[in-house]
Short mmCIF file of C-alpha atoms in Angstrom, two decimals:
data_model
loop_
_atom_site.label_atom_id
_atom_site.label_comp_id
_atom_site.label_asym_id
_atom_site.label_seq_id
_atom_site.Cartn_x
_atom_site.Cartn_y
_atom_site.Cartn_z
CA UNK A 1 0.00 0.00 0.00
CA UNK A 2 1.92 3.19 -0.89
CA UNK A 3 1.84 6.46 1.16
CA UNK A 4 -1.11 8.21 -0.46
CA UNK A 5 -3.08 5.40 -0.09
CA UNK A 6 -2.90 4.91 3.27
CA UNK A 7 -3.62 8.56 3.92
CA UNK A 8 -6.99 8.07 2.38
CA UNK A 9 -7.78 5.72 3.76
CA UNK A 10 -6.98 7.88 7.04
CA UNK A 11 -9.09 10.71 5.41
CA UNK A 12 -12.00 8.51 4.37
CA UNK A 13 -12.07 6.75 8.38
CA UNK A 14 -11.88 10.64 9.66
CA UNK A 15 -14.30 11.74 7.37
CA UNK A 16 -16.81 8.77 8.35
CA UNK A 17 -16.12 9.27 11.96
CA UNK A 18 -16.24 13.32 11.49
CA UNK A 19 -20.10 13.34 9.55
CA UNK A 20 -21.80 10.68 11.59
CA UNK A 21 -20.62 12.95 14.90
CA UNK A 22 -22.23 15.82 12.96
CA UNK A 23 -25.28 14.17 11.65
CA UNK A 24 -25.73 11.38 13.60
CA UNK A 25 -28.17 9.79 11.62
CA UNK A 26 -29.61 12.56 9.71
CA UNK A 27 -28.57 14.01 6.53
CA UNK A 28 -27.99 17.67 7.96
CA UNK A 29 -25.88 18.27 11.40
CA UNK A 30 -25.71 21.52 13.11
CA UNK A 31 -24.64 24.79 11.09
CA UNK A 32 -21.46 24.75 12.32
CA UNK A 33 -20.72 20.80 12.22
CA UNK A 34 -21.66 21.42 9.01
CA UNK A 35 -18.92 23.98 8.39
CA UNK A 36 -16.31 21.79 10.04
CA UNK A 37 -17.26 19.36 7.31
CA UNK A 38 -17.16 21.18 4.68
CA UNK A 39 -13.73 22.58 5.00
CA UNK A 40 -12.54 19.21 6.24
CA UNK A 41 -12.37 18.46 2.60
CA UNK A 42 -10.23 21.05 2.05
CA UNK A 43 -7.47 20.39 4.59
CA UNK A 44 -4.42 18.16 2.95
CA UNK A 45 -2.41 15.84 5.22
CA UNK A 46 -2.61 13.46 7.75
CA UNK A 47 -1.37 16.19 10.49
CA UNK A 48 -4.57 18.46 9.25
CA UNK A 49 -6.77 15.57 8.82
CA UNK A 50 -6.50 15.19 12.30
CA UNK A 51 -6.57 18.05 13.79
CA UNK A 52 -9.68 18.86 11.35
CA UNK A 53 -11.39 15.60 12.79
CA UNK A 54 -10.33 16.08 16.64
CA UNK A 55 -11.86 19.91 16.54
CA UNK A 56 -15.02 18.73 14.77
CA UNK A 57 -15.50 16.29 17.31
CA UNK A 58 -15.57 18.45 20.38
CA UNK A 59 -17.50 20.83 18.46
CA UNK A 60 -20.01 18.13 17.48
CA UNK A 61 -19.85 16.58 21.26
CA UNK A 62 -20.77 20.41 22.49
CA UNK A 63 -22.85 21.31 20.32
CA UNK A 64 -24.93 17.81 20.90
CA UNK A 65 -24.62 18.64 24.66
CA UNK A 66 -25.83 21.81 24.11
CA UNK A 67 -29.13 20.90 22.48
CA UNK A 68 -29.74 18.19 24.88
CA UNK A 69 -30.05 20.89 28.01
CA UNK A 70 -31.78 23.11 26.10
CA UNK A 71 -34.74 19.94 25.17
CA UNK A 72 -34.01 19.23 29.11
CA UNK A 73 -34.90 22.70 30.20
CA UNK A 74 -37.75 23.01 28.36
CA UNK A 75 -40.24 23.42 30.93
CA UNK A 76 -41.37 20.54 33.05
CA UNK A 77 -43.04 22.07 35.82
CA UNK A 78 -40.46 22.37 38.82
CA UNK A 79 -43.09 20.78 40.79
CA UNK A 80 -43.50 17.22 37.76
CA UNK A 81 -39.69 16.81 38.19
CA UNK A 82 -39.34 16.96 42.00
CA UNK A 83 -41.94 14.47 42.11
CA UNK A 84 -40.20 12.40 39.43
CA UNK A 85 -37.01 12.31 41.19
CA UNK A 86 -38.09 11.55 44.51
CA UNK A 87 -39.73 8.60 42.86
CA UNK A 88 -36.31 7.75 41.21
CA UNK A 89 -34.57 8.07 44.43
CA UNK A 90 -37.18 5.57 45.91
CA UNK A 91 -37.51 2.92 43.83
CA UNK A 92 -33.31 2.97 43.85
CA UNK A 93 -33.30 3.05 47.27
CA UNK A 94 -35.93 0.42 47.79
CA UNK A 95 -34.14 -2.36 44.75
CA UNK A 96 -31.17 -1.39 46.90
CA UNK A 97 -32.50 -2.28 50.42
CA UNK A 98 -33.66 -5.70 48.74
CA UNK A 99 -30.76 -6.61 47.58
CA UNK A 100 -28.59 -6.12 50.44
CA UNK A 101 -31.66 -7.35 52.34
CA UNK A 102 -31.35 -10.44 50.39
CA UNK A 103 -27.51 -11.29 50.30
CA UNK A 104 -25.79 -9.34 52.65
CA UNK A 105 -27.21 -8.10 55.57
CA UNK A 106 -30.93 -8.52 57.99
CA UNK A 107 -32.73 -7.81 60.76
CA UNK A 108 -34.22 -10.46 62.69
CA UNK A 109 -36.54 -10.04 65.30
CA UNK A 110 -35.88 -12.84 67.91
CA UNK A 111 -38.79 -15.58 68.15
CA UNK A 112 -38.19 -17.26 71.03
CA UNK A 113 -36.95 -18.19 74.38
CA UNK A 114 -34.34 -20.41 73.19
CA UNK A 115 -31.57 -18.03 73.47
CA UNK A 116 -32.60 -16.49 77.27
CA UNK A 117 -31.24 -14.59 78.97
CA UNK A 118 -29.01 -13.43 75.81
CA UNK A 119 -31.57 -12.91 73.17
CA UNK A 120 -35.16 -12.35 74.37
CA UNK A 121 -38.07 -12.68 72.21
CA UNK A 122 -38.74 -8.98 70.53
CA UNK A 123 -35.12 -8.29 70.16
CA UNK A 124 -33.93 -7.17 67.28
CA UNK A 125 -30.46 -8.37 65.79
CA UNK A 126 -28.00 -7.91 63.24
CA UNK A 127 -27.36 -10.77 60.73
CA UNK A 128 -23.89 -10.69 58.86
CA UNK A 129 -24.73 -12.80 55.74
CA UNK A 130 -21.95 -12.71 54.63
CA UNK A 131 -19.88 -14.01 57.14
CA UNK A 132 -17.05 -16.61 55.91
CA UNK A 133 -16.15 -17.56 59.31
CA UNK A 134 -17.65 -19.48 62.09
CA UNK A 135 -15.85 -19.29 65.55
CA UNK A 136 -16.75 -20.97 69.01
CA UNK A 137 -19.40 -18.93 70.45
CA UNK A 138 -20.45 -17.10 67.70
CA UNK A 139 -24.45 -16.54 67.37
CA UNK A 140 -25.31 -17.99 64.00
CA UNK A 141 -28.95 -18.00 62.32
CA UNK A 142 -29.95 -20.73 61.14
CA UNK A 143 -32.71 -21.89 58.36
CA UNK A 144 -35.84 -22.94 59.79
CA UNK A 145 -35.89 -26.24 57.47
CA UNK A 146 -33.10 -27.76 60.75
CA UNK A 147 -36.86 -28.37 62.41
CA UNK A 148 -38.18 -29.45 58.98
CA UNK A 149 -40.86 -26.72 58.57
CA UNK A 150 -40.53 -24.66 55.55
CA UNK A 151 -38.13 -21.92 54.50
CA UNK A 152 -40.84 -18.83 55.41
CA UNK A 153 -40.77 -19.86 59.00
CA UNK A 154 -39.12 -18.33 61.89
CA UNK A 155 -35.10 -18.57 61.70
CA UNK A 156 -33.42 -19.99 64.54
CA UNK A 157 -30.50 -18.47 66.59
CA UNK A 158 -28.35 -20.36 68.04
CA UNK A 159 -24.53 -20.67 69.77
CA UNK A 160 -21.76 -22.18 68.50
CA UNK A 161 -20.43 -24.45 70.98
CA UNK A 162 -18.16 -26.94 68.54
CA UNK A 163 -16.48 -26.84 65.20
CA UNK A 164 -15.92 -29.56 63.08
CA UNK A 165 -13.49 -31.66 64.65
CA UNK A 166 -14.45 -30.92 68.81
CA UNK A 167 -15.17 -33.86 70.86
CA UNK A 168 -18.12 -32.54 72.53
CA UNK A 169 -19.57 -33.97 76.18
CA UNK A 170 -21.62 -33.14 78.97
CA UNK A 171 -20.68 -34.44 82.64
CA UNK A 172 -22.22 -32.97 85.72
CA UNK A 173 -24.35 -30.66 83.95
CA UNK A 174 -21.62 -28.55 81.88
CA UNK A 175 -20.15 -28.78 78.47
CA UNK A 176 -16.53 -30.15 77.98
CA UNK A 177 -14.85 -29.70 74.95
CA UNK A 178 -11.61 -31.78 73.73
CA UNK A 179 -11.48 -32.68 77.16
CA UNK A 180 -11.91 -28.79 78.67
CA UNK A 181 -14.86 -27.31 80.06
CA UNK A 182 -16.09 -24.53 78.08
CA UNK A 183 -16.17 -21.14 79.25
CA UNK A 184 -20.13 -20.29 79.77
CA UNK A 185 -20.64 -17.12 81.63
CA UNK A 186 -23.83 -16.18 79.50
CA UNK A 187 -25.54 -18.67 81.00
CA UNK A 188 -27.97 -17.96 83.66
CA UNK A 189 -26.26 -19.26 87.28
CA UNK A 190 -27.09 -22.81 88.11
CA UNK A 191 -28.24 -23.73 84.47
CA UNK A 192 -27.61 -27.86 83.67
CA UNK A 193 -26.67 -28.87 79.99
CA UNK A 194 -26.87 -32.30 79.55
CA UNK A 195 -26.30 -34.27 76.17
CA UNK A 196 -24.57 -37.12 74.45
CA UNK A 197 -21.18 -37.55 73.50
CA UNK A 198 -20.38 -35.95 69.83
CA UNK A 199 -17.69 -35.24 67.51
CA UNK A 200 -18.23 -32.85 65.27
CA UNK A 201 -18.22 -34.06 61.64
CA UNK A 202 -16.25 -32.12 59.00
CA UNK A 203 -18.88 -29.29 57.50
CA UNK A 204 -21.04 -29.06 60.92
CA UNK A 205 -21.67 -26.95 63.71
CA UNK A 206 -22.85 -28.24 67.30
CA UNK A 207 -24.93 -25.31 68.52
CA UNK A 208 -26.87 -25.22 71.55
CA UNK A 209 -29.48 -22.57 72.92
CA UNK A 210 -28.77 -20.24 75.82
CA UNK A 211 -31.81 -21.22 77.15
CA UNK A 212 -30.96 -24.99 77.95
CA UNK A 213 -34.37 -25.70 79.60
CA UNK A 214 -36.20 -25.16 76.24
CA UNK A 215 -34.25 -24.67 73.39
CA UNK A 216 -34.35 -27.27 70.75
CA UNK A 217 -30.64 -27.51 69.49
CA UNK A 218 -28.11 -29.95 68.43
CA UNK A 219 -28.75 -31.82 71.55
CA UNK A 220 -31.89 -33.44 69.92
CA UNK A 221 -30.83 -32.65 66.25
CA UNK A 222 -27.15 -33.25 66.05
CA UNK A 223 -24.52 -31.09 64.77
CA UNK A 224 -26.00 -29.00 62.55
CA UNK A 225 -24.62 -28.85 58.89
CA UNK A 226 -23.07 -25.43 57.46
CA UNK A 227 -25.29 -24.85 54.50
CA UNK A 228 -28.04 -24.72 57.05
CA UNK A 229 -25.87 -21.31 58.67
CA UNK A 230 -27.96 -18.33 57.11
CA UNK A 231 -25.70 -15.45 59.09
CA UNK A 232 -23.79 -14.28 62.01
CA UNK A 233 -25.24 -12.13 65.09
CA UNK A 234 -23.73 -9.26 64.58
CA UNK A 235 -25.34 -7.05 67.78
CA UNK A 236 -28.42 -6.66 68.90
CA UNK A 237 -30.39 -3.43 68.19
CA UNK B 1 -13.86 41.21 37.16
CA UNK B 2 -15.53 40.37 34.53
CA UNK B 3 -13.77 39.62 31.38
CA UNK B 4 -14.31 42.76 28.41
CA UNK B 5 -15.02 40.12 25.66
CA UNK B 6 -13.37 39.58 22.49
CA UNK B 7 -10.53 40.90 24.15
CA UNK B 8 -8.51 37.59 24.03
CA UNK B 9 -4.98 37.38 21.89
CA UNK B 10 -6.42 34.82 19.68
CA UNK B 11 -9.86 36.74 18.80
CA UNK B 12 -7.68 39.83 18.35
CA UNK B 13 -5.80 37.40 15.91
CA UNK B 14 -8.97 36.84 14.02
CA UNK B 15 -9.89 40.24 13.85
CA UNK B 16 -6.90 41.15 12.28
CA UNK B 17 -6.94 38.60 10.24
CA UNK B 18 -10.26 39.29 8.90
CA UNK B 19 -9.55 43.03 8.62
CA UNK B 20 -6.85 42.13 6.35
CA UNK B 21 -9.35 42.00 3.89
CA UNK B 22 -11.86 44.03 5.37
CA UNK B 23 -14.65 44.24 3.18
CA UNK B 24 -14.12 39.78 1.73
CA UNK B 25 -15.57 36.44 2.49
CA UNK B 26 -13.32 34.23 4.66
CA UNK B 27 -13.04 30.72 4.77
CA UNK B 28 -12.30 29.49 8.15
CA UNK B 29 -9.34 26.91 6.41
CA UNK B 30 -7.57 29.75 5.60
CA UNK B 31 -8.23 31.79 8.78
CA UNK B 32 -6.54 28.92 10.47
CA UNK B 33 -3.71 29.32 8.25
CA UNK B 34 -3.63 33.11 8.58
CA UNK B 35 -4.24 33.16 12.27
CA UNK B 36 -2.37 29.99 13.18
CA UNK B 37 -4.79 28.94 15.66
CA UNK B 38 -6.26 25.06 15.89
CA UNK B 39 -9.74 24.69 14.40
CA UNK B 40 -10.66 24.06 17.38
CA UNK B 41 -10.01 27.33 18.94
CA UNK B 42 -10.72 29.44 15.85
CA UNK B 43 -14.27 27.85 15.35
CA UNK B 44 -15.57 29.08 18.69
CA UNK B 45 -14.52 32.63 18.24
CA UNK B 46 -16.10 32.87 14.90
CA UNK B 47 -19.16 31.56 16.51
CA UNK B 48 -19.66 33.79 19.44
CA UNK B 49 -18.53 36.76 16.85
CA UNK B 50 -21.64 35.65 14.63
CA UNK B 51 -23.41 35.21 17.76
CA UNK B 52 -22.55 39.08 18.88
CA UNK B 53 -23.66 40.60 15.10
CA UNK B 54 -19.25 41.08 14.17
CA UNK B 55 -20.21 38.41 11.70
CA UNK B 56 -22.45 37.33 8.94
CA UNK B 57 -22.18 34.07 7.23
CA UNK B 58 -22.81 32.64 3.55
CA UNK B 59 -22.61 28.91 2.20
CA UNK B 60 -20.49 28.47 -0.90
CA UNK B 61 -21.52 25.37 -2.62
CA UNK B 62 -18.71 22.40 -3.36
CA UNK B 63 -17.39 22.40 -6.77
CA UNK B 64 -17.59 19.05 -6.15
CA UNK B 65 -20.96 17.46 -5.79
CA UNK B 66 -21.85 15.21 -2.99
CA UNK B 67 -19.26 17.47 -0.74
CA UNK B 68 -20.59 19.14 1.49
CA UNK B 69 -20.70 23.21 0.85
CA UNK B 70 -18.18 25.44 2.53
CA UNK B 71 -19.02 28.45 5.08
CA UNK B 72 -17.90 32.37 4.74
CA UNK B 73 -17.71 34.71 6.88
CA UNK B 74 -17.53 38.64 6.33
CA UNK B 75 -16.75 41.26 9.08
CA UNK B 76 -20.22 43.48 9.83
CA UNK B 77 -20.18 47.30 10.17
CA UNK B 78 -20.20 46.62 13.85
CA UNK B 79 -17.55 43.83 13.67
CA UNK B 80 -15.47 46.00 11.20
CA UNK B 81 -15.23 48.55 13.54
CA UNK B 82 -14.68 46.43 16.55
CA UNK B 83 -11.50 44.64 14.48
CA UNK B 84 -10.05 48.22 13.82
CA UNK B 85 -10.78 49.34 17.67
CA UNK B 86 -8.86 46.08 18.93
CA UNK B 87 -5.71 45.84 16.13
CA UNK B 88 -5.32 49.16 17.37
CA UNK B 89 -4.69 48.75 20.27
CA UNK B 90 -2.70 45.54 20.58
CA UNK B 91 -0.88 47.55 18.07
CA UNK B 92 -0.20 50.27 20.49
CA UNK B 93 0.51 48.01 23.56
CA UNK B 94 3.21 46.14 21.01
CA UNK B 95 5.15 49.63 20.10
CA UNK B 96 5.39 50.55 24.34
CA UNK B 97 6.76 46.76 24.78
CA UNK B 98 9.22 47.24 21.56
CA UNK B 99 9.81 50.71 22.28
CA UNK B 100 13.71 51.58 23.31
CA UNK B 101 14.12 52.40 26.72
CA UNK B 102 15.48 55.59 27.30
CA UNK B 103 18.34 56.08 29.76
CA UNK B 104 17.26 58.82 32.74
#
């Protein structure tokens, strides 16, 4: 391809770029695109070519901004367009609170009893759903199907007394752990735990209720499996 | 402060350039030329001088058909006298910056 070919086919790309910035799709631009592209074919040179195109452009790109505030200023009453953004601000702000509602954060109103005297029924908590990490004595939710009723139903908090791996046992009323009793000041003075021997499998919580009079917990459904761990307690409200 | 307008160095530039040939059509390719100013920067001062009544506009067709036609632009009564006023006195300003400096 020799020189002068190359540089039309420089001029013909400009020139293409340069009239459908002016026109868009029309066959007339504004007077002044219009101007640009007319002495476009004029200039010689690959320097003026582009220099020719480059001004056109942000002439084009103003002029196109230009029109577009003056069709945006033509009058919708200040009153219409106040009213149409706070709509737009609410429906954002309501697709937002669902989705972060859905995936990464909740509020759960507690139940029941099951977690007294930590959690009483009517308090509100924090859920972390996000959470990648589950530690010994964390608060976890968990999804209602552990009882087998149906996804809807109330969520269940519960403690984390083992992780996969820890012997759990109960002698004399408290809970030993590889062997160790575990450190339980939240419970209420004089409470009994009694269950069987465990050891947590690989990909399961054991989780017991602060309330070990009534809570139903992994003393009467075993360790309770990770997918079933909706969220972290993150405080109470 | 508010700026005077068409005070800048570069409209000045097109004034002159235009009064060069006070009473003719201009094409803006040669007023870049003349001028030495970027299309970029000449197109806008053309504009707001249309825009202020300094100066009127034709379309010359292209000899060439299927091109699109090329724009004029002549200096007004107003702008001609506006060009004059400003060349002048850049022109002055230039002679007390070039002017020797006497020894007191």
């Amino acid at each position: 391809m020799t020189p002068l070919d190359r540089e039309s086919l420089l001029r013909k790309a400009c020139r293409a770029v340069l009239t459908r910035a002016v026109r868009g799709r029309l066959d007339r631009g504004s007077t002044w695109g219009e101007a640009l592209l007319g002495e476009y074919e004029v200039a010689t040179g690959r320097w003026e070519t582009l220099r020719w195109t480059a001004s056109g452009l942000r002439l084009a790109w103003r002029e196109r901004r230009r029109s577009a505030r003056a069709a945006a200023a033509t009058p919708i009453r200040p009153a219409a367009r106040w009213l149409r953004r706070t709509v737009t601000v609410a429906v954002v702000l309501v697709l937002a609170g669902v989705l972060v509602n859905w995936r990464v954060a909740d509020v759960l109103y507690v139940p029941s009893s099951g977690m007294s005297p930590t959690l009483n029924p009517g308090d509100r908590v924090l859920v972390d759903k996000l959470a990648y990490t589950v530690e010994r004595g964390d608060l976890v939710v968990l999804s209602p199907r552990v009882l087998g009723t149906s996804p809807t139903s109330d969520r269940l908090v519960r403690r984390v007394l083992g992780l996969p791996g820890d012997r759990l046992e109960c002698r004399d009323g408290k809970v030993f752990r590889n062997g160790a009793a575990a450190d339980e000041a939240y419970l209420d003075s004089g409470t009994r735990t009694d269950c069987a021997s465990v050891t947590v499998p690989p990909g399961s919580y054991f989780v017991l209720g602060d309330n070990r009079g009534s809570a139903i917990d992994s003393r009467q459904l075993g360790p309770i499996a990770a997918g079933q761990v909706v969220g972290k307690v993150l405080l109470r409200l | 402060m508010p700026r005077i307008p068409n005070t800048s160095p570069q409209t000045v530039r097109v004034l002159a350039a235009l009064l060069a040939d006070a009473t003719g059509w201009h094409y803006g390719y040669t007023l870049t030329k003349q001028t030495g100013l970027a299309p970029g920067t000449l197109y806008p001062i053309l504009m707001r001088l249309v825009e202020g009544g300094l100066l009127t506009t034709r379309w010359e067709p292209s000899p060439t058909p299927g091109r699109p036609p090329r724009h004029l632009y002549q200096l007004t009564a107003d702008g001609l006298a506006l060009a004059r006023e400003r060349t002048s006195i850049r022109d002055s300003q230039v002679q007390h910056t070039t002017a020797p400096r006497m020894a007191t």
